[in-house]
PDB file of C-alpha atoms in Angstrom:
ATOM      1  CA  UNK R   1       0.000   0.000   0.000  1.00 45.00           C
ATOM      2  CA  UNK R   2       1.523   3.580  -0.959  1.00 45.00           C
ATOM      3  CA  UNK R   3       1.472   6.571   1.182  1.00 49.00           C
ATOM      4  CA  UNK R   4      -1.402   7.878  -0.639  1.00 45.00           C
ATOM      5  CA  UNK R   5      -3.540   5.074  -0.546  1.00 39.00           C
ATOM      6  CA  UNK R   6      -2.834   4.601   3.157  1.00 46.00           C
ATOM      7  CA  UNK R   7      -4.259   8.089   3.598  1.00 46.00           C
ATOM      8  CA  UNK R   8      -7.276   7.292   1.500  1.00 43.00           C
ATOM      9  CA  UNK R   9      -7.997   3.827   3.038  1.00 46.00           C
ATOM     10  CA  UNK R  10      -8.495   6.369   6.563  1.00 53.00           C
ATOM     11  CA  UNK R  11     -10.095   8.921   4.633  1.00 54.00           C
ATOM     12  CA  UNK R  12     -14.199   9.369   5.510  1.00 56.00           C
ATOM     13  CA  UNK R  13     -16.489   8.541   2.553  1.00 61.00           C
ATOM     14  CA  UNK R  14     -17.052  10.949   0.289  1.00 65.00           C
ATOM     15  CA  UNK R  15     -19.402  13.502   1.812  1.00 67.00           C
ATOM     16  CA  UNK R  16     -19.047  12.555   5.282  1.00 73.00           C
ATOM     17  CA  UNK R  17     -16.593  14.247   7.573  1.00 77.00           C
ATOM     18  CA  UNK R  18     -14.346  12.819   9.542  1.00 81.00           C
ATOM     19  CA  UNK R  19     -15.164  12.699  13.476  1.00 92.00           C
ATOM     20  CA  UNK R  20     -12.816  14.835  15.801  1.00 92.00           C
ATOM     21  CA  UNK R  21     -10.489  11.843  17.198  1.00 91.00           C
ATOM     22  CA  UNK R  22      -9.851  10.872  13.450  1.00 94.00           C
ATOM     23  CA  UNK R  23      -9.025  14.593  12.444  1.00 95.00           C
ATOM     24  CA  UNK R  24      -6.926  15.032  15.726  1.00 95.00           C
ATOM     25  CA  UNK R  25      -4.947  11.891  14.899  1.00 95.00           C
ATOM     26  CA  UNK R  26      -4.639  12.305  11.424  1.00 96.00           C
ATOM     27  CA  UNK R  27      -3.015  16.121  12.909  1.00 96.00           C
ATOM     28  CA  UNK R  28      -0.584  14.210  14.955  1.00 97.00           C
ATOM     29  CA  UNK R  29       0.372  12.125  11.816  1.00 97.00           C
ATOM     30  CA  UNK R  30       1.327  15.221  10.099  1.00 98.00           C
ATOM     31  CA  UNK R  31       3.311  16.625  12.869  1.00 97.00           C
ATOM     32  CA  UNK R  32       5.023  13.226  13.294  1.00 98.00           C
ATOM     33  CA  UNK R  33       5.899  13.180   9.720  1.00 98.00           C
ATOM     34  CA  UNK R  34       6.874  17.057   9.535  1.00 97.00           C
ATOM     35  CA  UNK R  35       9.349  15.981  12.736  1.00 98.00           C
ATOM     36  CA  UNK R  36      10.553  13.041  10.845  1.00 98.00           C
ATOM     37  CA  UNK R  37      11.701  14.869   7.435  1.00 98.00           C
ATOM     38  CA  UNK R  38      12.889  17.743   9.070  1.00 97.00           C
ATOM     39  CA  UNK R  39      15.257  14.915  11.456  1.00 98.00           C
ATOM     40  CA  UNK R  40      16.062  13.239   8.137  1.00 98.00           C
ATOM     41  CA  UNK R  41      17.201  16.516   5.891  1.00 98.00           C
ATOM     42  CA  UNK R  42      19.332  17.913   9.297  1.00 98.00           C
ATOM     43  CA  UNK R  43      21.205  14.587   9.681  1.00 98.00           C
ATOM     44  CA  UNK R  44      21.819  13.798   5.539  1.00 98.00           C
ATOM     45  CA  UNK R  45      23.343  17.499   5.901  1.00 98.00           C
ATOM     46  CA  UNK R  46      24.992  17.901   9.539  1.00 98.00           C
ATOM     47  CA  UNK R  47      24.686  14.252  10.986  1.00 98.00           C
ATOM     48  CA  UNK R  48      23.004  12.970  13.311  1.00 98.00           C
ATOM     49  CA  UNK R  49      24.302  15.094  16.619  1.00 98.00           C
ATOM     50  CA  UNK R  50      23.562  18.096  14.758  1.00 98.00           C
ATOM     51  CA  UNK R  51      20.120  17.140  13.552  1.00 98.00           C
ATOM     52  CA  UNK R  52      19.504  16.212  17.241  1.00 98.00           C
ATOM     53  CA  UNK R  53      21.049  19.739  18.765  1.00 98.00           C
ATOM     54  CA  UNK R  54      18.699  21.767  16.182  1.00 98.00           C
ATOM     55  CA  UNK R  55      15.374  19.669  16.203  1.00 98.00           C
ATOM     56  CA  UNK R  56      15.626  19.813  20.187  1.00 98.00           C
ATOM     57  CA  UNK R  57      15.730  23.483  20.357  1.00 98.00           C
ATOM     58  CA  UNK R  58      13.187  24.163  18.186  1.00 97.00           C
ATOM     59  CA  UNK R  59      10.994  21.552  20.257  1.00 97.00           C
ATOM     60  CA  UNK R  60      11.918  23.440  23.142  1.00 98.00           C
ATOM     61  CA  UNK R  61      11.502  26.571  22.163  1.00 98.00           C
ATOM     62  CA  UNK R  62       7.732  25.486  21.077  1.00 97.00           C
ATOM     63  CA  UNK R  63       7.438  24.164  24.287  1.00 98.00           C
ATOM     64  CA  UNK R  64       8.581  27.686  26.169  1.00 98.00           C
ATOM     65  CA  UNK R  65       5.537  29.233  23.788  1.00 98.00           C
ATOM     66  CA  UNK R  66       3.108  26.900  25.238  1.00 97.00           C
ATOM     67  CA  UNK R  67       4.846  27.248  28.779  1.00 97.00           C
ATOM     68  CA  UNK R  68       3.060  30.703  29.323  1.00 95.00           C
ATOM     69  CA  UNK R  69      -0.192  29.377  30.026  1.00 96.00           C
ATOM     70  CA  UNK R  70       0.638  27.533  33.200  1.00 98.00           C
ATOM     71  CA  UNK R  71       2.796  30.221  35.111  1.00 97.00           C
ATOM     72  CA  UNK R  72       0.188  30.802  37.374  1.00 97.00           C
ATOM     73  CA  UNK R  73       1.139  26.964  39.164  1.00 98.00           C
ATOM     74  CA  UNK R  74       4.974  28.521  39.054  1.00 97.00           C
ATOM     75  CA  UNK R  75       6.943  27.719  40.917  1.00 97.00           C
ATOM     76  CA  UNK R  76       5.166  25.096  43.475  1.00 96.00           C
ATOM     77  CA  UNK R  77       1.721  24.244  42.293  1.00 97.00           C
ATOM     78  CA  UNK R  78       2.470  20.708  41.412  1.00 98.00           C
ATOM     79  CA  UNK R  79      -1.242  19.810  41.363  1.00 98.00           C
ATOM     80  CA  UNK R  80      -2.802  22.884  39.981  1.00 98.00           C
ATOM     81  CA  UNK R  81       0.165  22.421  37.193  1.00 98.00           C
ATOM     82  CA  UNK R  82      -1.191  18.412  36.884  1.00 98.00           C
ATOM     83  CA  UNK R  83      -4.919  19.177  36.671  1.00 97.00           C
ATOM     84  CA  UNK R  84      -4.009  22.293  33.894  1.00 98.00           C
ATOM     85  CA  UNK R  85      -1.557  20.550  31.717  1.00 98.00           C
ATOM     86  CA  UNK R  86      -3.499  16.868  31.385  1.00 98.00           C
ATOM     87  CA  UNK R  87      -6.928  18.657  31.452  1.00 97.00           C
ATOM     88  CA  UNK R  88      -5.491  20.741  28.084  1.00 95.00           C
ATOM     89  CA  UNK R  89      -4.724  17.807  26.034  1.00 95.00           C
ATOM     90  CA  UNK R  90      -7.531  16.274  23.924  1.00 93.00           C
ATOM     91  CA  UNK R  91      -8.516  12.691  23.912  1.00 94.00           C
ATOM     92  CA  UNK R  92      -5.644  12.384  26.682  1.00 96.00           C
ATOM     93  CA  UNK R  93      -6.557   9.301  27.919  1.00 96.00           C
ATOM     94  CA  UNK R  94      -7.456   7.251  24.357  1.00 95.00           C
ATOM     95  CA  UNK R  95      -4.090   9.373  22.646  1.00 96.00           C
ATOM     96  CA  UNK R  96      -1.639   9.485  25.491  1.00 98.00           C
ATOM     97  CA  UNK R  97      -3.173   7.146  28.403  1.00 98.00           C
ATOM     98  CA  UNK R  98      -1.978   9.124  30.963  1.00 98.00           C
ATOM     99  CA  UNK R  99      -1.076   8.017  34.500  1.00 98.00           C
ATOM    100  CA  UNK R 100      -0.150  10.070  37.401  1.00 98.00           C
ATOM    101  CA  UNK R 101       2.413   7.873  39.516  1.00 98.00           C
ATOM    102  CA  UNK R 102       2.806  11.009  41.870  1.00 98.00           C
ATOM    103  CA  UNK R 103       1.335  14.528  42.745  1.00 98.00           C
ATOM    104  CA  UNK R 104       2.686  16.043  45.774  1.00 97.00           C
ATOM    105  CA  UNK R 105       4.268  18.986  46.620  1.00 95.00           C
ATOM    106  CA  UNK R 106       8.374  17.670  46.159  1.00 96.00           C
ATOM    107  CA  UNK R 107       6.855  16.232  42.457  1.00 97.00           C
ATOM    108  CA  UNK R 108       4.738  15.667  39.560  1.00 98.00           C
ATOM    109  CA  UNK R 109       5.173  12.295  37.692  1.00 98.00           C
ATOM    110  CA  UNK R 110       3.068  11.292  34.809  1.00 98.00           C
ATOM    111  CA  UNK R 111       3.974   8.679  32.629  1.00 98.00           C
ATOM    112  CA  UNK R 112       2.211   8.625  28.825  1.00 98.00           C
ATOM    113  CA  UNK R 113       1.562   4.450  27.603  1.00 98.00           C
ATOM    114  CA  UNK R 114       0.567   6.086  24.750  1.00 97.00           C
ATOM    115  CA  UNK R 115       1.750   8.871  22.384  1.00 97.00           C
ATOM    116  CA  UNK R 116       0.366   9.775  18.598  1.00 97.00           C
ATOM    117  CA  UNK R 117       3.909  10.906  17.641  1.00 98.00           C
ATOM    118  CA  UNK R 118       5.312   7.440  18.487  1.00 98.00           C
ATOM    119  CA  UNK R 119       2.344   5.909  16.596  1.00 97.00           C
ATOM    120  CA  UNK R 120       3.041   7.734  13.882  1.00 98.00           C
ATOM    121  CA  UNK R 121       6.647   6.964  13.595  1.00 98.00           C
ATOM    122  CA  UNK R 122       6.034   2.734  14.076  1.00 98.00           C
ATOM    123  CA  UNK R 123       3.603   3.180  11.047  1.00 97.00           C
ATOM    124  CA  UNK R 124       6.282   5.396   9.099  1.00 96.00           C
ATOM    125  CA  UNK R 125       8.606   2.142   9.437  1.00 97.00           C
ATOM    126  CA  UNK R 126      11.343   4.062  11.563  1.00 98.00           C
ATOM    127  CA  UNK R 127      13.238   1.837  13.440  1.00 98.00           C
ATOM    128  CA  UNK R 128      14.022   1.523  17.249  1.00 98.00           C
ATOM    129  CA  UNK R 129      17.055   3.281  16.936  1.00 98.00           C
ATOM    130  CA  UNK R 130      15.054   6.736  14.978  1.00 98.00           C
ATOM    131  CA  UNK R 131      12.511   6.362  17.141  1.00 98.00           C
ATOM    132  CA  UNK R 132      14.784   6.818  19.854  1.00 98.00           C
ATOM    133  CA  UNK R 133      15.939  10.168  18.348  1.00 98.00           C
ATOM    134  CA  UNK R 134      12.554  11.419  17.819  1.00 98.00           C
ATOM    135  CA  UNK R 135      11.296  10.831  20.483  1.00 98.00           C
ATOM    136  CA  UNK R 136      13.797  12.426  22.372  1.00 98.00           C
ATOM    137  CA  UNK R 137      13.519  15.443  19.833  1.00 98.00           C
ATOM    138  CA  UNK R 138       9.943  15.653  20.132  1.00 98.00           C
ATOM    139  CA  UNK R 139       9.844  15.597  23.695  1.00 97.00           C
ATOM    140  CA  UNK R 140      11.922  18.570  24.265  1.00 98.00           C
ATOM    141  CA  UNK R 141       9.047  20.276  24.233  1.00 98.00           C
ATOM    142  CA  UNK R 142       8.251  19.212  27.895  1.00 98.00           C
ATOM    143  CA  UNK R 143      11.062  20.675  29.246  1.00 98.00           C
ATOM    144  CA  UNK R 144      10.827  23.836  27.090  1.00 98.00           C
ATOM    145  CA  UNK R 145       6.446  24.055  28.382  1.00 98.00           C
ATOM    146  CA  UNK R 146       7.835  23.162  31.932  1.00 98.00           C
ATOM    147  CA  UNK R 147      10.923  25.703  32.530  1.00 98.00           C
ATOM    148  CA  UNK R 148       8.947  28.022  31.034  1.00 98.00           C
ATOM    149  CA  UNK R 149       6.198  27.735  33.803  1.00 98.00           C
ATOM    150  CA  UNK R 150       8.649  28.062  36.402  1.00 97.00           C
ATOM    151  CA  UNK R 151       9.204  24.498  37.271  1.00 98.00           C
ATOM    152  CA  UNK R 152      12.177  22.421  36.734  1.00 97.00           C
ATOM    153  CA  UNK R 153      11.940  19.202  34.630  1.00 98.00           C
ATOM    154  CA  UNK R 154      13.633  16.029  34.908  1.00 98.00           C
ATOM    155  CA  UNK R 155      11.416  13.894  32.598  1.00 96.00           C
ATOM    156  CA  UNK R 156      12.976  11.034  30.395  1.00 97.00           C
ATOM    157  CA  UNK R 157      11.838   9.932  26.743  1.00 98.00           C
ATOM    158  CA  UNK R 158      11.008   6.784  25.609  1.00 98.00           C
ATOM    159  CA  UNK R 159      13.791   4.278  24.687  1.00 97.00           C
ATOM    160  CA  UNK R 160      13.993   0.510  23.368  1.00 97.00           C
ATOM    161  CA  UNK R 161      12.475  -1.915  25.828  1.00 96.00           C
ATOM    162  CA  UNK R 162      10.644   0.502  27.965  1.00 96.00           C
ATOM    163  CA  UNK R 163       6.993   0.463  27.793  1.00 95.00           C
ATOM    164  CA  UNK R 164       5.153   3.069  26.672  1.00 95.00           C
ATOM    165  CA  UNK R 165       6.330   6.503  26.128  1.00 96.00           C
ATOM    166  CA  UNK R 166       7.507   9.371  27.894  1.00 96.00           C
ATOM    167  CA  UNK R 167       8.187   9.297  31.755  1.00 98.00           C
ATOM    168  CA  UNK R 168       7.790  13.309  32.839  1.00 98.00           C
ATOM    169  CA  UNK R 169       8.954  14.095  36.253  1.00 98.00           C
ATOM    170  CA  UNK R 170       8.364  18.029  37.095  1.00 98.00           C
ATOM    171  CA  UNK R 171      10.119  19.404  40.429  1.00 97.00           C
ATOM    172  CA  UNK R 172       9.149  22.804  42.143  1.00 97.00           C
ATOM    173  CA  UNK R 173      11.080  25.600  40.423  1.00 97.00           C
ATOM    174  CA  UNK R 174      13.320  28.302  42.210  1.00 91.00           C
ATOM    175  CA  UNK R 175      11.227  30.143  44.213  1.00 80.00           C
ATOM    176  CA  UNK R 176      10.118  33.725  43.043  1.00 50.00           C
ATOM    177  CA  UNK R 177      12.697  36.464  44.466  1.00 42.00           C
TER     178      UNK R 177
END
């Protein structure tokens, strides 16, 4: 099956529009691949430590963007932070299956068993080893959304053999002066 007849085979029947979990996916498929090309150009041109360097800080720095909206839990409200952040993400629990393994006030721990970008990437082909990469590319993001809050972030990316996905781990930040 090509690429275009894999996106046909998901596509709604003519005249009927897709529901919002299929268009929300089918958004995360695009991202994934838009991640994926840009990773592939960067390291064909600068290798692969390069590729890495660049598609993290612009990961980040999309993550610092989004970061804005939770300064208000900065730099200590762990659960106010918990209930904003998983409450903002769509179809959380059938995209991402989130679950909170602490929420306290020393730390917020959520690990994802699922993630749409990951998804994406397994049905792209991409092999342990990129999916490795990208996922630790992608998931700059966190720390860029979580520093950005005023909190400090420790979380760790998914890597062959573990289950699931991403493993985010968010500290209280520096206290305000």
């Amino acid at each position: 099956m090509t690429e275009d007849t894999k996106a046909s085979a998901s596509a709604p029947a003519a005249g009927a529009a897709p529901d919002h979990a299929t268009q929300l996916r089918n958004a995360y498929a695009m991202r994934a691949a838009s991640y994926a090309h840009m990773f592939d150009v960067l390291r064909e041109r600068y290798g692969t430590d390069t590729a890495l360097d660049i598609g993290r800080e612009a990961t980040r720095r999309l993550g610092e963007a989004m970061g804005v909206k939770y300064a208000a839990h900065g730099p200590d409200d762990l659960a106010g932070l918990c209930h904003a952040f998983l409450d903002g993400i769509p179809n959380r629990d059938s995209m991402f299956a989130p679950e909170i393994k602490r929420c306290d006030g020393d730390a917020l721990e959520i690990h994802f068993h699922r993630c749409p970008l990951k998804e994406a990437w397994q049905a792209q082909g991409k092999s342990d080893e990129d999916l490795e990469l990208l996922c630790n590319m992608a998931g700059a993001i966190d720390g860029g959304l979580f520093e950005a809050a005023g909190f400090v972030f420790r979380g760790e990316t998914w890597k062959p053999g573990d289950e699931g996905c991403c493993r985010l781990k968010v500290l209280p930040g520096p206290k305000a002066a």
